[in-house]
Short mmCIF file of C-alpha atoms in Angstrom, two decimals:
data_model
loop_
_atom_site.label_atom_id
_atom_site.label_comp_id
_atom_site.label_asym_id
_atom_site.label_seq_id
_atom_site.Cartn_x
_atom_site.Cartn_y
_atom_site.Cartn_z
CA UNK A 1 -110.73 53.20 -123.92
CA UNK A 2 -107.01 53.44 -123.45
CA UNK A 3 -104.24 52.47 -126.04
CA UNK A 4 -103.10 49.21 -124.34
CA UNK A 5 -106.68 47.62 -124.34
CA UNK A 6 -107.70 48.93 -127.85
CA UNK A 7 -104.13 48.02 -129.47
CA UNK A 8 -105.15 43.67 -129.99
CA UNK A 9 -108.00 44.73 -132.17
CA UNK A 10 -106.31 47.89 -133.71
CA UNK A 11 -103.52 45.60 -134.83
CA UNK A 12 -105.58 42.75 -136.44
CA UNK A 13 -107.17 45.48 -138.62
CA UNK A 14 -103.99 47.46 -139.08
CA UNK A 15 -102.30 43.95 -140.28
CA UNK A 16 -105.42 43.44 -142.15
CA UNK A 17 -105.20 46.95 -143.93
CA UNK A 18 -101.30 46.25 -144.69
CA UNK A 19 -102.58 42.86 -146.34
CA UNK A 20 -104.94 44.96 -148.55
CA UNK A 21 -102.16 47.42 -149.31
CA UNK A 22 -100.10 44.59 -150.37
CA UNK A 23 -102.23 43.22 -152.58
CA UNK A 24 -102.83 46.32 -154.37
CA UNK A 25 -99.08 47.63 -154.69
CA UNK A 26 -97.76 43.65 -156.05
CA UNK A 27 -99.40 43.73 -158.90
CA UNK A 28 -98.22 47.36 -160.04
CA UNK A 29 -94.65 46.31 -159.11
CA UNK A 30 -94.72 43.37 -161.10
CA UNK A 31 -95.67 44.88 -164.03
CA UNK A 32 -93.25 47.61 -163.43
CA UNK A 33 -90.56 45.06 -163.49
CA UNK A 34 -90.93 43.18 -166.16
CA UNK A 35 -91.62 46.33 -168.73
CA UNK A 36 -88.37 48.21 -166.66
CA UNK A 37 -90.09 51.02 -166.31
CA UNK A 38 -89.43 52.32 -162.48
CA UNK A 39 -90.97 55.64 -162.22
CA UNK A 40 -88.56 57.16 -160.51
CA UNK A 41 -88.62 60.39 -159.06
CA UNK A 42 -86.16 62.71 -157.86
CA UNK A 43 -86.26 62.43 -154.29
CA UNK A 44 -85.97 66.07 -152.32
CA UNK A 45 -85.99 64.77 -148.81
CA UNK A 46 -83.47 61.72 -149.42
CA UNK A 47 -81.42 62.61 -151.89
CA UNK A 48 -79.37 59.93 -151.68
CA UNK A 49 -82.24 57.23 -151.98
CA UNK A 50 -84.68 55.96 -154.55
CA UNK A 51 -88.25 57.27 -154.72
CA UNK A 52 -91.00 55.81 -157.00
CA UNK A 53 -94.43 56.78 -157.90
CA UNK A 54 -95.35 53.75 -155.98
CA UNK A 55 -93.19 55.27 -152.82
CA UNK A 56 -95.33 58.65 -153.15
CA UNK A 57 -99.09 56.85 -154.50
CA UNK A 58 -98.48 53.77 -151.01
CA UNK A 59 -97.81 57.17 -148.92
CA UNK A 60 -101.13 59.02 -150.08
CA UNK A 61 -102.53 55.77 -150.00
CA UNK A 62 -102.15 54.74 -146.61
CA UNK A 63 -103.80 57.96 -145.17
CA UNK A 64 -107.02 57.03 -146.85
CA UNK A 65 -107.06 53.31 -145.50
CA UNK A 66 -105.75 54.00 -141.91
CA UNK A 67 -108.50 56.46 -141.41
CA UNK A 68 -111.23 54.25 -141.50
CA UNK A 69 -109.21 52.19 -138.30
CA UNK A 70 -108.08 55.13 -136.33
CA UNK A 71 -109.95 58.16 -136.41
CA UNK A 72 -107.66 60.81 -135.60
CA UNK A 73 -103.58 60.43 -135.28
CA UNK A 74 -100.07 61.87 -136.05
CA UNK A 75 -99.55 60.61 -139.41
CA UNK A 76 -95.50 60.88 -139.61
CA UNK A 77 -94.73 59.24 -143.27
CA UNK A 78 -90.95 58.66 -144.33
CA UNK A 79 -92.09 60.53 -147.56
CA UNK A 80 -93.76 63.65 -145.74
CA UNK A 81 -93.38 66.07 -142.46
CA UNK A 82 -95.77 64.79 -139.91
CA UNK A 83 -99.60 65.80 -140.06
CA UNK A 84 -102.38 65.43 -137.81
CA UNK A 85 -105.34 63.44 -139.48
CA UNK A 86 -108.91 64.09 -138.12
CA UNK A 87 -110.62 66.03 -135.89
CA UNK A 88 -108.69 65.82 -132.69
CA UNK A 89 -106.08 68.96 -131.90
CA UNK A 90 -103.28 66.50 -130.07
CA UNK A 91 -104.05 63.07 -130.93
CA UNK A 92 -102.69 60.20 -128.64
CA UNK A 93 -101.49 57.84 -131.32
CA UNK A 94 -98.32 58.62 -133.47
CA UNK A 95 -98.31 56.02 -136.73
CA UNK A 96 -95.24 55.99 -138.66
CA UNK A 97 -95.41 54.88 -141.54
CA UNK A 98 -92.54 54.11 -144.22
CA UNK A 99 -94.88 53.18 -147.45
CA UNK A 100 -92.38 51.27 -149.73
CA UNK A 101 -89.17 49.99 -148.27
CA UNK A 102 -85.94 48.74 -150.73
CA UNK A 103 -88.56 50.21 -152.72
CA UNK A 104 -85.26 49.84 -155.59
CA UNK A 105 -85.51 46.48 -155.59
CA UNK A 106 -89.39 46.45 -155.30
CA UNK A 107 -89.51 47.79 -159.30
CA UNK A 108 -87.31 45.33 -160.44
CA UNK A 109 -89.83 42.79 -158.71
CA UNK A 110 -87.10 41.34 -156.15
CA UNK A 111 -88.20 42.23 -152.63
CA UNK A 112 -90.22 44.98 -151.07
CA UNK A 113 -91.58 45.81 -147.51
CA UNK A 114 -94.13 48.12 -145.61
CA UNK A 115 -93.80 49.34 -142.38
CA UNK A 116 -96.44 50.24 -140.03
CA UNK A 117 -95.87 51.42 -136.37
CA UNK A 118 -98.30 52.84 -133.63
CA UNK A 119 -96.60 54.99 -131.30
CA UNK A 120 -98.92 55.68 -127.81
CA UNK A 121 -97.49 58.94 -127.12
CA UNK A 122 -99.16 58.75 -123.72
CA UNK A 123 -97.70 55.62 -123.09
CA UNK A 124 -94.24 56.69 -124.57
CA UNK A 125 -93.72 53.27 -126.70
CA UNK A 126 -95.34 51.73 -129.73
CA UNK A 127 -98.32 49.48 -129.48
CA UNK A 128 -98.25 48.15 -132.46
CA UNK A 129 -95.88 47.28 -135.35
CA UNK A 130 -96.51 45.90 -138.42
CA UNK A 131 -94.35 44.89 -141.10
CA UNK A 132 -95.37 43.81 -144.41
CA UNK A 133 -93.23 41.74 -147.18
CA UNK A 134 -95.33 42.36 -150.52
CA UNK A 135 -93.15 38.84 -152.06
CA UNK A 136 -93.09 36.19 -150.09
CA UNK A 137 -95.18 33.72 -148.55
CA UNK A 138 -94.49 34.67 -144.67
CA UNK A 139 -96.35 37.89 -145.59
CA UNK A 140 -96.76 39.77 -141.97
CA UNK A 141 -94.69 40.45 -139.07
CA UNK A 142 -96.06 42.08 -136.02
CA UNK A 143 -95.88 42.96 -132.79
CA UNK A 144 -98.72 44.09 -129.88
CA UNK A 145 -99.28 45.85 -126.75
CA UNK A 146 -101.69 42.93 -124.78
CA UNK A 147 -104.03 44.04 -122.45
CA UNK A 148 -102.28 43.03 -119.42
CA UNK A 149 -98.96 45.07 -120.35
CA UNK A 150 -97.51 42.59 -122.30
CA UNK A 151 -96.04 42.21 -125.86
CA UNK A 152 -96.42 39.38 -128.33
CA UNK A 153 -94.93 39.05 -131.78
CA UNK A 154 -96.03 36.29 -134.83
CA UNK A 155 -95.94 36.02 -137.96
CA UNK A 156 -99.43 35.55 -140.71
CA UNK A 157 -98.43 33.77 -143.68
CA UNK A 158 -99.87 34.24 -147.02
CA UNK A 159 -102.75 31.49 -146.60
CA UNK A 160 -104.01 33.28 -143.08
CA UNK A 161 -101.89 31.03 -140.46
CA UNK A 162 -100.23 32.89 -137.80
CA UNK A 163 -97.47 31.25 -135.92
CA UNK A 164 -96.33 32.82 -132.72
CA UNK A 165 -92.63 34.34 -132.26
CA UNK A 166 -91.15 33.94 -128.61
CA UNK A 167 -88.38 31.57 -129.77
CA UNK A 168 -85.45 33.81 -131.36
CA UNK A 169 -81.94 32.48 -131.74
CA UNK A 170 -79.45 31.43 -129.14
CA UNK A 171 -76.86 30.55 -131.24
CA UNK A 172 -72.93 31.73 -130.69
CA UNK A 173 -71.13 34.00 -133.25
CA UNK A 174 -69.09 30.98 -134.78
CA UNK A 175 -72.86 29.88 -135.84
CA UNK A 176 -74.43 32.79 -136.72
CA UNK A 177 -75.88 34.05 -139.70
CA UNK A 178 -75.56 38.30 -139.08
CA UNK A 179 -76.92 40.22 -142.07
CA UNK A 180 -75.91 43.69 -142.66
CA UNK A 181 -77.86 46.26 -145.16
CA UNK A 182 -74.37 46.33 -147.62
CA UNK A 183 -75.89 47.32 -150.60
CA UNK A 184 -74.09 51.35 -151.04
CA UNK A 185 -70.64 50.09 -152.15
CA UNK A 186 -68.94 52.20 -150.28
CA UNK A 187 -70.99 54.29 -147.54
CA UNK A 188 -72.23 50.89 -147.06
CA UNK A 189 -70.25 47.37 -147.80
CA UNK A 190 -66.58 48.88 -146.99
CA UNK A 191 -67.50 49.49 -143.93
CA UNK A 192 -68.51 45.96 -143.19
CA UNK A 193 -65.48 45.18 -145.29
CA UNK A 194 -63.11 46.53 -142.96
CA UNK A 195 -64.64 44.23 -139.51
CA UNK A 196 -61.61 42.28 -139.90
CA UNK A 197 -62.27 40.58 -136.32
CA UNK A 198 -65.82 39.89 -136.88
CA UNK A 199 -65.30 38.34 -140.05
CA UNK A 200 -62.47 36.16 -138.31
CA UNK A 201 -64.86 35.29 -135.51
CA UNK A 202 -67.70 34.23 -138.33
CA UNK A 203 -65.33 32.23 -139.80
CA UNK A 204 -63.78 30.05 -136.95
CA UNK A 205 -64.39 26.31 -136.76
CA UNK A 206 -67.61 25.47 -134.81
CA UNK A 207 -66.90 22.12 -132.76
CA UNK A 208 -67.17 19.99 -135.34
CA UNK A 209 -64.32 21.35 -137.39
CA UNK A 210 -66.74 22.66 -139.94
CA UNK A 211 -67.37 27.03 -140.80
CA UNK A 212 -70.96 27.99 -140.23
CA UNK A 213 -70.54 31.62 -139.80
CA UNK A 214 -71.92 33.92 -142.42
CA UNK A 215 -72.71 37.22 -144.20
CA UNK A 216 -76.03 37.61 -144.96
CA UNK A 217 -77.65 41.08 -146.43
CA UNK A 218 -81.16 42.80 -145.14
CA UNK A 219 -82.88 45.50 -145.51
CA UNK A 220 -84.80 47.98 -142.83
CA UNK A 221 -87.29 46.66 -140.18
CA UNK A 222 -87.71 43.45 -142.49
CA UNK A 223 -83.71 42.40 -141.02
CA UNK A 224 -84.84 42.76 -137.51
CA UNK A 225 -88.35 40.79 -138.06
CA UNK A 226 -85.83 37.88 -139.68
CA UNK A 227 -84.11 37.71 -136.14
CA UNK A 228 -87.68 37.86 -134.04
CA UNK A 229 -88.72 34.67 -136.27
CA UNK A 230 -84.98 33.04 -136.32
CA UNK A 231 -84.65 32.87 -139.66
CA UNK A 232 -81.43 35.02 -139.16
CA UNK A 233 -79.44 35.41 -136.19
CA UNK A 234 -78.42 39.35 -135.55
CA UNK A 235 -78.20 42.02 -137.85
CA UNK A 236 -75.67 45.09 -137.70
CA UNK A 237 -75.39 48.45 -138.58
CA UNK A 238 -72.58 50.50 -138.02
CA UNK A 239 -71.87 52.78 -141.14
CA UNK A 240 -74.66 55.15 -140.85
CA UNK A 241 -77.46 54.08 -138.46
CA UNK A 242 -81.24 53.48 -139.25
CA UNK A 243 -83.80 56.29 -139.69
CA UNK A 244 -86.60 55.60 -136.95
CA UNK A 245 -88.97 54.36 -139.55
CA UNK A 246 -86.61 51.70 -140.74
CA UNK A 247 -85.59 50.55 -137.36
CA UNK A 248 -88.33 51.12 -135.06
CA UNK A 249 -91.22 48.81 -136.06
CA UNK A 250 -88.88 45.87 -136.53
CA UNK A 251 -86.91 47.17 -133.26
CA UNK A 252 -90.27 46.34 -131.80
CA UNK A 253 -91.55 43.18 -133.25
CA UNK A 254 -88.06 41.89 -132.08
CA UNK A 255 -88.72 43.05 -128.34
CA UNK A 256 -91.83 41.31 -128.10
CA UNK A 257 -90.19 38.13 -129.30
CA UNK A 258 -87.56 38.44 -126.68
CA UNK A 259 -84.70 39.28 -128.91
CA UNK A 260 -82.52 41.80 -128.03
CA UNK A 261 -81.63 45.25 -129.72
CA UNK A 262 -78.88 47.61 -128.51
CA UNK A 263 -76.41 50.25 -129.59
CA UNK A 264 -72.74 50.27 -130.02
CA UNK A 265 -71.88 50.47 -126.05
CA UNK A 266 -73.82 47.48 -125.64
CA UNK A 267 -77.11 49.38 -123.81
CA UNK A 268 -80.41 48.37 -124.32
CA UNK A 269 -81.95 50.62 -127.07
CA UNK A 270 -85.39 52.08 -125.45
CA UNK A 271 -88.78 52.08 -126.79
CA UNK A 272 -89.21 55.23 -125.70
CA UNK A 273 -88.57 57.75 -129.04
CA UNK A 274 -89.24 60.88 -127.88
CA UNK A 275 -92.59 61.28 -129.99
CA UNK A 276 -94.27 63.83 -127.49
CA UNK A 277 -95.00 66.49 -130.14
CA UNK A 278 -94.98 67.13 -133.74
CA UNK A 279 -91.41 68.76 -133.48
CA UNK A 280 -90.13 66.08 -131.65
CA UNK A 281 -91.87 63.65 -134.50
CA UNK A 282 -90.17 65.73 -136.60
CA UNK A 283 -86.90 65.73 -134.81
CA UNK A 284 -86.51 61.87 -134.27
CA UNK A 285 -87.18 61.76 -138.16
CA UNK A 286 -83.99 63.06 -138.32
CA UNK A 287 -81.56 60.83 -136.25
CA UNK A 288 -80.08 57.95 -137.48
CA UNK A 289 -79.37 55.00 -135.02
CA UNK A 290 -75.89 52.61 -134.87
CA UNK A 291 -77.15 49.13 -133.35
CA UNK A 292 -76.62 45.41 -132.81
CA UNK A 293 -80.00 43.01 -133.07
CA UNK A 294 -79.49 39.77 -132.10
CA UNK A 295 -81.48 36.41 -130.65
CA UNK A 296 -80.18 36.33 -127.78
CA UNK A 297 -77.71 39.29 -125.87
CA UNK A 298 -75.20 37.02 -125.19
CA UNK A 299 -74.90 37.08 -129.24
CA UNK A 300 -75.41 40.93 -129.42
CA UNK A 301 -72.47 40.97 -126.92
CA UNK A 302 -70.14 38.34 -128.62
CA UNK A 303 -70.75 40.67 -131.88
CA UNK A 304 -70.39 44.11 -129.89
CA UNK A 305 -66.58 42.66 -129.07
CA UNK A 306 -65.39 42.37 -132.70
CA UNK A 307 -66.00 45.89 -133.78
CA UNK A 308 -63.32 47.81 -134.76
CA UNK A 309 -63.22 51.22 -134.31
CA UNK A 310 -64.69 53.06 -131.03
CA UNK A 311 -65.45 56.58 -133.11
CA UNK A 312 -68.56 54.40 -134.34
CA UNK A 313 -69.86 53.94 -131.09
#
C-alpha cells in the first residue's frame, strides 16, 4: 500500500493518538501550575528555550504510542537526533514530532500544543499533520494526503465534531488581525517593534472610518492552524525564522486549506524539506525559516510590502 492511500486512515488514528496524548499530559500540567512547580530542565540542544520533564516524558512518550500506528519510521523529535523505529533499514515515513510546544506557558497552565507531522520521503511532502491544543475546546488541527492526490484540512473539537477548513481569510491588511510569536523581548518583540510601515498600514481607517487592524501574538504551528481556520488572518516571522518542527505541520494544515505560506521574497515556500536521509533529517533540523502566512496571497503580498529592511529577506 502506498503512503497517499494509507495516509486518511493513518491520520484518524494519528489524531486519535494525539487526543490520548492530550488527555494524559493536561492533567499533569494543571497540577504543575497551580503548585508552580515547572520541572525545568536545563536544555542542551536549545539553550535558549525552556525544557520540562513533560517536554522530555511527551517525547519518550510518543515513541511508544506511534508504534502501535506505524510500524517502522524516522522518528525525528525536536528533543532528540533522529532514530529509526522498527524493523525496517530505510523506512518511507519521516514523523516529526515536537512533543510540548510554548511548553513555558503549558506549566503555568496557559496554553500548550503538540505537533505531529508525517513526512512521505518517497513522495517528498508530508501526508499528514496534526496539531494538537491540550486547552481549548477546538482541540485538533489537521491536514491529509486524500487518495486522489488531494489535501484536506478540519478541525475536531473537544466533543468529536469535525468541521472542514477550505475557507481561510480574504481580508485586506487595514482588516487584518497578523499575529507574530513576540514573546523574547528583544530577539523577538523589537523586531516587530521596529515595522514602522506595517504597523501604519494595520492602523489605517478601513472604509468606514473605523481601525480594525491589529497585533495579535502566536505561537509555532498552532499560529498557522489559526489562519487555515480564519480565526486569525496571517502570521509573520521575521526575527529569527521557525525550526521545521514549529513551522512545518501548521505550514501544511494551512496548504490544504488553501491559505498561503511564503518567504520574505514573496515565493511560495515548498513542501518539499529535503527529508531524504537521516543527515538531511538532521540537517533541516537545523535551519530556521523567515515567512509570511496569510488567508489569502493577496494578504501575504500586501504584508510582504511593509517590511522594512531587505537583509531579512
Amino acid at each position: 500500500m502506498n503512503s497517499s492511500s494509507m495516509a486518511p486512515d493513518l491520520a484518524k488514528r494519528i489524531a486519535a493518538a494525539v487526543r490520548q496524548m492530550i488527555e494524559e499530559i493536561r492533567p499533569q500540567l494543571i497540577g504543575t501550575a497551580l503548585t508552580g512547580r515547572r520541572a525545568e530542565n536545563e536544555n542542551l540542544r536549545h539553550k535558549d528555550n525552556f525544557l520540562s520533564d513533560y517536554d522530555l516524558w511527551m517525547h519518550e512518550r510518543y515513541k511508544e504510542v506511534l508504534v502501535e500506528h506505524i510500524p517502522s519510521f524516522v522518528y525525528a523529535s525536536e528533543e532528540a537526533d533522529p532514530e529509526v523505529i522498527g524493523d525496517e533499514a530505510d523506512p518511507d515515513l519521516c514523523v516529526l514530532v515536537d512533543p510540548l510546544d510554548t511548553s513555558e506557558l503549558a506549566v503555568r497552565g496557559l496554553c500548550g500544543y503538540t505537533h505531529i507531522m508525517v513526512y512521505s520521503r518517497a513522495l517528498a511532502r508530508p501526508i499528514i499533520a496534526v496539531v494538537g491544543d491540550i486547552f481549548h475546546h477546538v482541540q485538533i488541527y489537521m491536514a491529509t494526503r486524500q487518495n486522489k492526490g488531494h489535501d484536506r484540512a478540519l478541525i475536531i473539537t473537544a466533543d468529536g465534531r469535525e468541521h472542514i477548513l477550505d475557507n481561510p481569510s480574504d481580508t485586506s491588511l487595514s482588516e487584518a488581525l497578523v499575529t507574530n510569536y513576540m514573546m523574547r523581548p528583544e530577539h523577538r518583540f523589537q523586531p516587530l517593534a521596529r515595522e514602522h510601515r506595517l504597523i501604519k498600514a494595520l492602523s489605517e481607517p478601513s472604509h468606514d472610518g473605523k481601525a480594525r487592524g491589529r497585533i495579535g501574538v502566536d505561537f509555532g504551528s498552532i499560529g498557522l492552524c489559526h489562519v487555515a481556520a480564519g480565526f486569525s488572518d496571517a502570521m509573520v516571522e521575521f526575527a529569527k525564522g521557525f525550526a521545521i518542527w514549529d513551522l512545518s505541520p501548521g505550514h501544511y494544515i494551512l496548504h490544504a486549506a488553501g491559505g498561503s505560506v511564503v518567504d520574505l521574497h514573496g515565493a511560495s515556500i515548498p513542501l518539499n524539506y529535503d527529508l531524504g536521509s537521516l543527515s538531511d533529517i538532521k540537517n533541516a533540523m537545523n535551519r530556521r525559516q523567515k515567512f509570511i502566512a496569510a488567508g489569502s496571497l493577496h494578504l501575504a503580498n500586501e504584508i510582504r510590502a511593509t517590511l522594512l529592511t531587505e537583509d531579512r529577506r
